[in-house]
Amino acid sequence: MANHKSSEKRILVTAKKNAINTARRSSVKTATKKAVVAIEAGDKAAATAAARAAESKIMKAAGKVMPKKRAARKISRLTKKVAKMA
């Protein structure tokens, strides 16, 4: 257990940041999955809208909970899948 005031604060801050990062990571996965499901269903309009929403979530997570290059790769692959539908 923490013995100093500052270490007690660090525990609280770490827990808060951990919750935020977990939620952010989860929202990226959920948005990406929605886009992939829409692509597999063959609905071009829904897939485009879902891909845009996923791209927004991924960009918000880039540099925070995932490396920027991984985010760029995810967006690129998702965009290719949507473009392939036509």
mmCIF file of N, CA, C and O in Angstrom:
data_model
loop_
_atom_site.group_PDB
_atom_site.id
_atom_site.type_symbol
_atom_site.label_atom_id
_atom_site.label_comp_id
_atom_site.label_asym_id
_atom_site.label_seq_id
_atom_site.Cartn_x
_atom_site.Cartn_y
_atom_site.Cartn_z
ATOM 1 N N MET A 1 0.846 -1.189 0.000
ATOM 2 C CA MET A 1 0.000 0.000 0.000
ATOM 3 C C MET A 1 0.885 1.243 0.000
ATOM 4 O O MET A 1 2.002 1.220 0.484
ATOM 5 N N ALA A 2 0.341 2.322 -0.528
ATOM 6 C CA ALA A 2 1.099 3.567 -0.640
ATOM 7 C C ALA A 2 1.341 4.194 0.732
ATOM 8 O O ALA A 2 0.478 4.188 1.600
ATOM 9 N N ASN A 3 2.551 4.700 0.917
ATOM 10 C CA ASN A 3 2.916 5.323 2.180
ATOM 11 C C ASN A 3 2.981 6.847 2.109
ATOM 12 O O ASN A 3 3.026 7.507 3.128
ATOM 13 N N HIS A 4 3.017 7.377 0.879
ATOM 14 C CA HIS A 4 3.139 8.825 0.698
ATOM 15 C C HIS A 4 1.909 9.386 0.001
ATOM 16 O O HIS A 4 1.237 8.690 -0.751
ATOM 17 N N LYS A 5 1.665 10.639 0.254
ATOM 18 C CA LYS A 5 0.522 11.321 -0.357
ATOM 19 C C LYS A 5 0.634 11.278 -1.884
ATOM 20 O O LYS A 5 -0.356 11.029 -2.588
ATOM 21 N N SER A 6 1.839 11.527 -2.392
ATOM 22 C CA SER A 6 2.033 11.559 -3.840
ATOM 23 C C SER A 6 1.814 10.179 -4.467
ATOM 24 O O SER A 6 1.252 10.073 -5.560
ATOM 25 N N SER A 7 2.241 9.127 -3.758
ATOM 26 C CA SER A 7 2.049 7.787 -4.319
ATOM 27 C C SER A 7 0.586 7.379 -4.268
ATOM 28 O O SER A 7 0.100 6.655 -5.140
ATOM 29 N N GLU A 8 -0.153 7.859 -3.287
ATOM 30 C CA GLU A 8 -1.602 7.615 -3.237
ATOM 31 C C GLU A 8 -2.284 8.285 -4.424
ATOM 32 O O GLU A 8 -3.174 7.712 -5.057
ATOM 33 N N LYS A 9 -1.838 9.510 -4.732
ATOM 34 C CA LYS A 9 -2.400 10.237 -5.866
ATOM 35 C C LYS A 9 -2.074 9.513 -7.173
ATOM 36 O O LYS A 9 -2.931 9.389 -8.054
ATOM 37 N N ARG A 10 -0.838 9.018 -7.300
ATOM 38 C CA ARG A 10 -0.439 8.314 -8.521
ATOM 39 C C ARG A 10 -1.315 7.082 -8.744
ATOM 40 O O ARG A 10 -1.676 6.766 -9.875
ATOM 41 N N ILE A 11 -1.665 6.394 -7.662
ATOM 42 C CA ILE A 11 -2.522 5.216 -7.780
ATOM 43 C C ILE A 11 -3.881 5.608 -8.362
ATOM 44 O O ILE A 11 -4.404 4.950 -9.263
ATOM 45 N N LEU A 12 -4.447 6.699 -7.859
ATOM 46 C CA LEU A 12 -5.742 7.166 -8.348
ATOM 47 C C LEU A 12 -5.662 7.603 -9.812
ATOM 48 O O LEU A 12 -6.525 7.261 -10.628
ATOM 49 N N VAL A 13 -4.619 8.359 -10.133
ATOM 50 C CA VAL A 13 -4.445 8.856 -11.502
ATOM 51 C C VAL A 13 -4.242 7.693 -12.468
ATOM 52 O O VAL A 13 -4.828 7.670 -13.563
ATOM 53 N N THR A 14 -3.442 6.727 -12.072
ATOM 54 C CA THR A 14 -3.178 5.566 -12.918
ATOM 55 C C THR A 14 -4.457 4.777 -13.174
ATOM 56 O O THR A 14 -4.713 4.347 -14.312
ATOM 57 N N ALA A 15 -5.253 4.589 -12.146
ATOM 58 C CA ALA A 15 -6.519 3.856 -12.301
ATOM 59 C C ALA A 15 -7.454 4.588 -13.261
ATOM 60 O O ALA A 15 -8.110 3.961 -14.108
ATOM 61 N N LYS A 16 -7.502 5.909 -13.143
ATOM 62 C CA LYS A 16 -8.368 6.716 -14.011
ATOM 63 C C LYS A 16 -7.915 6.628 -15.468
ATOM 64 O O LYS A 16 -8.720 6.403 -16.373
ATOM 65 N N LYS A 17 -6.613 6.770 -15.687
ATOM 66 C CA LYS A 17 -6.073 6.697 -17.045
ATOM 67 C C LYS A 17 -6.252 5.307 -17.638
ATOM 68 O O LYS A 17 -6.545 5.162 -18.823
ATOM 69 N N ASN A 18 -6.091 4.294 -16.799
ATOM 70 C CA ASN A 18 -6.270 2.921 -17.255
ATOM 71 C C ASN A 18 -7.698 2.708 -17.744
ATOM 72 O O ASN A 18 -7.931 2.084 -18.787
ATOM 73 N N ALA A 19 -8.669 3.233 -17.009
ATOM 74 C CA ALA A 19 -10.079 3.105 -17.401
ATOM 75 C C ALA A 19 -10.344 3.820 -18.726
ATOM 76 O O ALA A 19 -11.045 3.297 -19.607
ATOM 77 N N ILE A 20 -9.780 5.010 -18.875
ATOM 78 C CA ILE A 20 -9.966 5.786 -20.104
ATOM 79 C C ILE A 20 -9.357 5.054 -21.290
ATOM 80 O O ILE A 20 -9.980 4.934 -22.358
ATOM 81 N N ASN A 21 -8.127 4.557 -21.119
ATOM 82 C CA ASN A 21 -7.442 3.861 -22.207
ATOM 83 C C ASN A 21 -8.152 2.570 -22.596
ATOM 84 O O ASN A 21 -8.257 2.242 -23.779
ATOM 85 N N THR A 22 -8.659 1.847 -21.610
ATOM 86 C CA THR A 22 -9.391 0.611 -21.886
ATOM 87 C C THR A 22 -10.653 0.912 -22.687
ATOM 88 O O THR A 22 -10.965 0.218 -23.663
ATOM 89 N N ALA A 23 -11.363 1.958 -22.293
ATOM 90 C CA ALA A 23 -12.589 2.346 -23.003
ATOM 91 C C ALA A 23 -12.268 2.779 -24.428
ATOM 92 O O ALA A 23 -12.990 2.438 -25.375
ATOM 93 N N ARG A 24 -11.188 3.508 -24.590
ATOM 94 C CA ARG A 24 -10.792 3.986 -25.920
ATOM 95 C C ARG A 24 -10.433 2.812 -26.826
ATOM 96 O O ARG A 24 -10.849 2.756 -27.985
ATOM 97 N N ARG A 25 -9.667 1.863 -26.293
ATOM 98 C CA ARG A 25 -9.281 0.673 -27.056
ATOM 99 C C ARG A 25 -10.515 -0.125 -27.454
ATOM 100 O O ARG A 25 -10.647 -0.596 -28.587
ATOM 101 N N SER A 26 -11.442 -0.260 -26.523
ATOM 102 C CA SER A 26 -12.663 -1.012 -26.768
ATOM 103 C C SER A 26 -13.531 -0.346 -27.840
ATOM 104 O O SER A 26 -14.103 -1.020 -28.695
ATOM 105 N N SER A 27 -13.618 0.982 -27.781
ATOM 106 C CA SER A 27 -14.441 1.694 -28.763
ATOM 107 C C SER A 27 -13.867 1.555 -30.172
ATOM 108 O O SER A 27 -14.614 1.480 -31.152
ATOM 109 N N VAL A 28 -12.542 1.487 -30.286
ATOM 110 C CA VAL A 28 -11.902 1.284 -31.587
ATOM 111 C C VAL A 28 -12.281 -0.093 -32.131
ATOM 112 O O VAL A 28 -12.672 -0.228 -33.294
ATOM 113 N N LYS A 29 -12.194 -1.109 -31.274
ATOM 114 C CA LYS A 29 -12.524 -2.466 -31.700
ATOM 115 C C LYS A 29 -13.983 -2.572 -32.115
ATOM 116 O O LYS A 29 -14.318 -3.193 -33.133
ATOM 117 N N THR A 30 -14.878 -1.961 -31.334
ATOM 118 C CA THR A 30 -16.310 -2.022 -31.634
ATOM 119 C C THR A 30 -16.626 -1.326 -32.954
ATOM 120 O O THR A 30 -17.357 -1.872 -33.792
ATOM 121 N N ALA A 31 -16.063 -0.139 -33.154
ATOM 122 C CA ALA A 31 -16.320 0.617 -34.389
ATOM 123 C C ALA A 31 -15.785 -0.134 -35.600
ATOM 124 O O ALA A 31 -16.448 -0.193 -36.654
ATOM 125 N N THR A 32 -14.604 -0.724 -35.472
ATOM 126 C CA THR A 32 -14.010 -1.477 -36.571
ATOM 127 C C THR A 32 -14.871 -2.693 -36.903
ATOM 128 O O THR A 32 -15.115 -2.989 -38.073
ATOM 129 N N LYS A 33 -15.346 -3.364 -35.863
ATOM 130 C CA LYS A 33 -16.174 -4.554 -36.080
ATOM 131 C C LYS A 33 -17.482 -4.189 -36.777
ATOM 132 O O LYS A 33 -17.943 -4.911 -37.667
ATOM 133 N N LYS A 34 -18.095 -3.064 -36.379
ATOM 134 C CA LYS A 34 -19.332 -2.618 -37.032
ATOM 135 C C LYS A 34 -19.096 -2.368 -38.510
ATOM 136 O O LYS A 34 -19.931 -2.717 -39.360
ATOM 137 N N ALA A 35 -17.957 -1.761 -38.841
ATOM 138 C CA ALA A 35 -17.634 -1.485 -40.238
ATOM 139 C C ALA A 35 -17.441 -2.779 -41.017
ATOM 140 O O ALA A 35 -17.961 -2.932 -42.130
ATOM 141 N N VAL A 36 -16.735 -3.727 -40.431
ATOM 142 C CA VAL A 36 -16.491 -5.010 -41.102
ATOM 143 C C VAL A 36 -17.797 -5.769 -41.312
ATOM 144 O O VAL A 36 -18.023 -6.354 -42.385
ATOM 145 N N VAL A 37 -18.677 -5.744 -40.331
ATOM 146 C CA VAL A 37 -19.979 -6.415 -40.461
ATOM 147 C C VAL A 37 -20.799 -5.779 -41.587
ATOM 148 O O VAL A 37 -21.432 -6.478 -42.388
ATOM 149 N N ALA A 38 -20.767 -4.449 -41.669
ATOM 150 C CA ALA A 38 -21.494 -3.751 -42.742
ATOM 151 C C ALA A 38 -20.911 -4.090 -44.109
ATOM 152 O O ALA A 38 -21.646 -4.241 -45.090
ATOM 153 N N ILE A 39 -19.588 -4.229 -44.180
ATOM 154 C CA ILE A 39 -18.934 -4.591 -45.446
ATOM 155 C C ILE A 39 -19.350 -6.005 -45.853
ATOM 156 O O ILE A 39 -19.688 -6.252 -47.017
ATOM 157 N N GLU A 40 -19.349 -6.926 -44.895
ATOM 158 C CA GLU A 40 -19.721 -8.309 -45.191
ATOM 159 C C GLU A 40 -21.191 -8.431 -45.581
ATOM 160 O O GLU A 40 -21.560 -9.303 -46.369
ATOM 161 N N ALA A 41 -22.029 -7.537 -45.049
ATOM 162 C CA ALA A 41 -23.452 -7.547 -45.396
ATOM 163 C C ALA A 41 -23.677 -7.016 -46.805
ATOM 164 O O ALA A 41 -24.707 -7.280 -47.419
ATOM 165 N N GLY A 42 -22.706 -6.261 -47.328
ATOM 166 C CA GLY A 42 -22.804 -5.745 -48.690
ATOM 167 C C GLY A 42 -23.522 -4.422 -48.801
ATOM 168 O O GLY A 42 -23.855 -3.975 -49.894
ATOM 169 N N ASP A 43 -23.753 -3.760 -47.700
ATOM 170 C CA ASP A 43 -24.438 -2.463 -47.697
ATOM 171 C C ASP A 43 -23.403 -1.347 -47.812
ATOM 172 O O ASP A 43 -22.747 -0.992 -46.842
ATOM 173 N N LYS A 44 -23.250 -0.809 -49.010
ATOM 174 C CA LYS A 44 -22.209 0.195 -49.292
ATOM 175 C C LYS A 44 -22.370 1.455 -48.448
ATOM 176 O O LYS A 44 -21.403 1.964 -47.888
ATOM 177 N N ALA A 45 -23.591 1.965 -48.336
ATOM 178 C CA ALA A 45 -23.827 3.206 -47.584
ATOM 179 C C ALA A 45 -23.521 3.024 -46.102
ATOM 180 O O ALA A 45 -22.839 3.856 -45.487
ATOM 181 N N ALA A 46 -24.004 1.927 -45.541
ATOM 182 C CA ALA A 46 -23.756 1.651 -44.119
ATOM 183 C C ALA A 46 -22.275 1.396 -43.863
ATOM 184 O O ALA A 46 -21.724 1.844 -42.847
ATOM 185 N N ALA A 47 -21.635 0.700 -44.800
ATOM 186 C CA ALA A 47 -20.206 0.404 -44.654
ATOM 187 C C ALA A 47 -19.377 1.685 -44.691
ATOM 188 O O ALA A 47 -18.446 1.847 -43.899
ATOM 189 N N THR A 48 -19.729 2.599 -45.576
ATOM 190 C CA THR A 48 -19.010 3.865 -45.675
ATOM 191 C C THR A 48 -19.170 4.684 -44.403
ATOM 192 O O THR A 48 -18.194 5.229 -43.874
ATOM 193 N N ALA A 49 -20.393 4.748 -43.895
ATOM 194 C CA ALA A 49 -20.655 5.510 -42.666
ATOM 195 C C ALA A 49 -19.936 4.877 -41.473
ATOM 196 O O ALA A 49 -19.323 5.583 -40.653
ATOM 197 N N ALA A 50 -19.981 3.559 -41.382
ATOM 198 C CA ALA A 50 -19.328 2.863 -40.279
ATOM 199 C C ALA A 50 -17.807 3.005 -40.362
ATOM 200 O O ALA A 50 -17.135 3.155 -39.343
ATOM 201 N N ALA A 51 -17.274 2.978 -41.576
ATOM 202 C CA ALA A 51 -15.828 3.130 -41.757
ATOM 203 C C ALA A 51 -15.378 4.533 -41.351
ATOM 204 O O ALA A 51 -14.314 4.693 -40.750
ATOM 205 N N ARG A 52 -16.186 5.536 -41.659
ATOM 206 C CA ARG A 52 -15.859 6.916 -41.252
ATOM 207 C C ARG A 52 -15.848 7.050 -39.736
ATOM 208 O O ARG A 52 -14.963 7.681 -39.153
ATOM 209 N N ALA A 53 -16.842 6.445 -39.101
ATOM 210 C CA ALA A 53 -16.916 6.485 -37.641
ATOM 211 C C ALA A 53 -15.717 5.753 -37.031
ATOM 212 O O ALA A 53 -15.108 6.232 -36.061
ATOM 213 N N ALA A 54 -15.366 4.610 -37.611
ATOM 214 C CA ALA A 54 -14.221 3.839 -37.124
ATOM 215 C C ALA A 54 -12.925 4.623 -37.315
ATOM 216 O O ALA A 54 -12.061 4.627 -36.437
ATOM 217 N N GLU A 55 -12.804 5.287 -38.443
ATOM 218 C CA GLU A 55 -11.607 6.087 -38.714
ATOM 219 C C GLU A 55 -11.440 7.187 -37.673
ATOM 220 O O GLU A 55 -10.334 7.427 -37.177
ATOM 221 N N SER A 56 -12.538 7.817 -37.309
ATOM 222 C CA SER A 56 -12.507 8.861 -36.293
ATOM 223 C C SER A 56 -12.033 8.305 -34.951
ATOM 224 O O SER A 56 -11.172 8.897 -34.290
ATOM 225 N N LYS A 57 -12.582 7.162 -34.558
ATOM 226 C CA LYS A 57 -12.185 6.533 -33.288
ATOM 227 C C LYS A 57 -10.704 6.135 -33.308
ATOM 228 O O LYS A 57 -9.990 6.319 -32.330
ATOM 229 N N ILE A 58 -10.269 5.583 -34.445
ATOM 230 C CA ILE A 58 -8.875 5.141 -34.564
ATOM 231 C C ILE A 58 -7.924 6.333 -34.474
ATOM 232 O O ILE A 58 -6.904 6.272 -33.783
ATOM 233 N N MET A 59 -8.277 7.435 -35.133
ATOM 234 C CA MET A 59 -7.412 8.618 -35.100
ATOM 235 C C MET A 59 -7.331 9.205 -33.691
ATOM 236 O O MET A 59 -6.291 9.710 -33.276
ATOM 237 N N LYS A 60 -8.423 9.140 -32.945
ATOM 238 C CA LYS A 60 -8.407 9.633 -31.567
ATOM 239 C C LYS A 60 -7.530 8.752 -30.686
ATOM 240 O O LYS A 60 -6.932 9.224 -29.725
ATOM 241 N N ALA A 61 -7.454 7.471 -31.017
ATOM 242 C CA ALA A 61 -6.644 6.534 -30.233
ATOM 243 C C ALA A 61 -5.168 6.572 -30.648
ATOM 244 O O ALA A 61 -4.300 6.175 -29.865
ATOM 245 N N ALA A 62 -4.891 7.053 -31.854
ATOM 246 C CA ALA A 62 -3.520 7.064 -32.364
ATOM 247 C C ALA A 62 -2.621 7.920 -31.488
ATOM 248 O O ALA A 62 -2.940 9.051 -31.155
ATOM 249 N N GLY A 63 -1.512 7.334 -31.100
ATOM 250 C CA GLY A 63 -0.552 8.052 -30.277
ATOM 251 C C GLY A 63 -0.868 8.001 -28.798
ATOM 252 O O GLY A 63 -0.053 8.381 -27.969
ATOM 253 N N LYS A 64 -2.052 7.515 -28.449
ATOM 254 C CA LYS A 64 -2.436 7.420 -27.036
ATOM 255 C C LYS A 64 -2.452 5.962 -26.593
ATOM 256 O O LYS A 64 -1.724 5.589 -25.682
ATOM 257 N N VAL A 65 -3.297 5.161 -27.226
ATOM 258 C CA VAL A 65 -3.378 3.752 -26.838
ATOM 259 C C VAL A 65 -2.834 2.818 -27.911
ATOM 260 O O VAL A 65 -2.772 1.610 -27.705
ATOM 261 N N MET A 66 -2.467 3.380 -29.050
ATOM 262 C CA MET A 66 -1.839 2.569 -30.093
ATOM 263 C C MET A 66 -0.865 3.448 -30.877
ATOM 264 O O MET A 66 -1.057 4.663 -30.957
ATOM 265 N N PRO A 67 0.164 2.839 -31.435
ATOM 266 C CA PRO A 67 1.117 3.610 -32.223
ATOM 267 C C PRO A 67 0.458 4.225 -33.459
ATOM 268 O O PRO A 67 -0.509 3.665 -33.993
ATOM 269 N N LYS A 68 0.971 5.354 -33.887
ATOM 270 C CA LYS A 68 0.384 6.060 -35.027
ATOM 271 C C LYS A 68 0.421 5.228 -36.302
ATOM 272 O O LYS A 68 -0.515 5.253 -37.099
ATOM 273 N N LYS A 69 1.493 4.475 -36.488
ATOM 274 C CA LYS A 69 1.603 3.652 -37.703
ATOM 275 C C LYS A 69 0.591 2.511 -37.706
ATOM 276 O O LYS A 69 0.053 2.151 -38.747
ATOM 277 N N ARG A 70 0.299 1.943 -36.539
ATOM 278 C CA ARG A 70 -0.725 0.899 -36.455
ATOM 279 C C ARG A 70 -2.088 1.489 -36.790
ATOM 280 O O ARG A 70 -2.892 0.867 -37.491
ATOM 281 N N ALA A 71 -2.344 2.697 -36.298
ATOM 282 C CA ALA A 71 -3.610 3.365 -36.594
ATOM 283 C C ALA A 71 -3.741 3.613 -38.091
ATOM 284 O O ALA A 71 -4.798 3.354 -38.690
ATOM 285 N N ALA A 72 -2.670 4.090 -38.706
ATOM 286 C CA ALA A 72 -2.683 4.346 -40.153
ATOM 287 C C ALA A 72 -2.928 3.061 -40.927
ATOM 288 O O ALA A 72 -3.688 3.041 -41.907
ATOM 289 N N ARG A 73 -2.315 1.977 -40.470
ATOM 290 C CA ARG A 73 -2.483 0.681 -41.142
ATOM 291 C C ARG A 73 -3.926 0.193 -41.027
ATOM 292 O O ARG A 73 -4.511 -0.292 -41.997
ATOM 293 N N LYS A 74 -4.525 0.338 -39.847
ATOM 294 C CA LYS A 74 -5.917 -0.079 -39.644
ATOM 295 C C LYS A 74 -6.854 0.711 -40.562
ATOM 296 O O LYS A 74 -7.744 0.149 -41.190
ATOM 297 N N ILE A 75 -6.648 2.032 -40.618
ATOM 298 C CA ILE A 75 -7.489 2.885 -41.460
ATOM 299 C C ILE A 75 -7.326 2.502 -42.924
ATOM 300 O O ILE A 75 -8.307 2.397 -43.664
ATOM 301 N N SER A 76 -6.077 2.282 -43.334
ATOM 302 C CA SER A 76 -5.803 1.927 -44.723
ATOM 303 C C SER A 76 -6.494 0.621 -45.117
ATOM 304 O O SER A 76 -7.137 0.533 -46.168
ATOM 305 N N ARG A 77 -6.396 -0.367 -44.259
ATOM 306 C CA ARG A 77 -7.005 -1.672 -44.564
ATOM 307 C C ARG A 77 -8.527 -1.584 -44.605
ATOM 308 O O ARG A 77 -9.172 -2.204 -45.461
ATOM 309 N N LEU A 78 -9.073 -0.802 -43.703
ATOM 310 C CA LEU A 78 -10.530 -0.634 -43.665
ATOM 311 C C LEU A 78 -11.015 0.103 -44.918
ATOM 312 O O LEU A 78 -12.016 -0.279 -45.534
ATOM 313 N N THR A 79 -10.286 1.135 -45.303
ATOM 314 C CA THR A 79 -10.639 1.916 -46.497
ATOM 315 C C THR A 79 -10.574 1.044 -47.750
ATOM 316 O O THR A 79 -11.434 1.140 -48.627
ATOM 317 N N LYS A 80 -9.554 0.187 -47.829
ATOM 318 C CA LYS A 80 -9.419 -0.714 -48.979
ATOM 319 C C LYS A 80 -10.613 -1.663 -49.066
ATOM 320 O O LYS A 80 -11.139 -1.930 -50.157
ATOM 321 N N LYS A 81 -11.050 -2.181 -47.915
ATOM 322 C CA LYS A 81 -12.190 -3.098 -47.898
ATOM 323 C C LYS A 81 -13.454 -2.408 -48.403
ATOM 324 O O LYS A 81 -14.239 -2.987 -49.148
ATOM 325 N N VAL A 82 -13.656 -1.160 -47.979
ATOM 326 C CA VAL A 82 -14.842 -0.406 -48.418
ATOM 327 C C VAL A 82 -14.748 -0.119 -49.906
ATOM 328 O O VAL A 82 -15.744 -0.251 -50.640
ATOM 329 N N ALA A 83 -13.572 0.267 -50.377
ATOM 330 C CA ALA A 83 -13.390 0.590 -51.800
ATOM 331 C C ALA A 83 -13.595 -0.641 -52.688
ATOM 332 O O ALA A 83 -14.062 -0.531 -53.816
ATOM 333 N N LYS A 84 -13.241 -1.809 -52.158
ATOM 334 C CA LYS A 84 -13.356 -3.046 -52.918
ATOM 335 C C LYS A 84 -14.813 -3.441 -53.162
ATOM 336 O O LYS A 84 -15.105 -4.237 -54.060
ATOM 337 N N MET A 85 -15.728 -2.890 -52.358
ATOM 338 C CA MET A 85 -17.143 -3.258 -52.465
ATOM 339 C C MET A 85 -17.769 -2.857 -53.787
ATOM 340 O O MET A 85 -18.689 -3.512 -54.252
ATOM 341 N N ALA A 86 -17.311 -1.790 -54.381
ATOM 342 C CA ALA A 86 -17.924 -1.254 -55.599
ATOM 343 C C ALA A 86 -17.891 -2.156 -56.772
ATOM 344 O O ALA A 86 -18.130 -3.175 -56.984
#
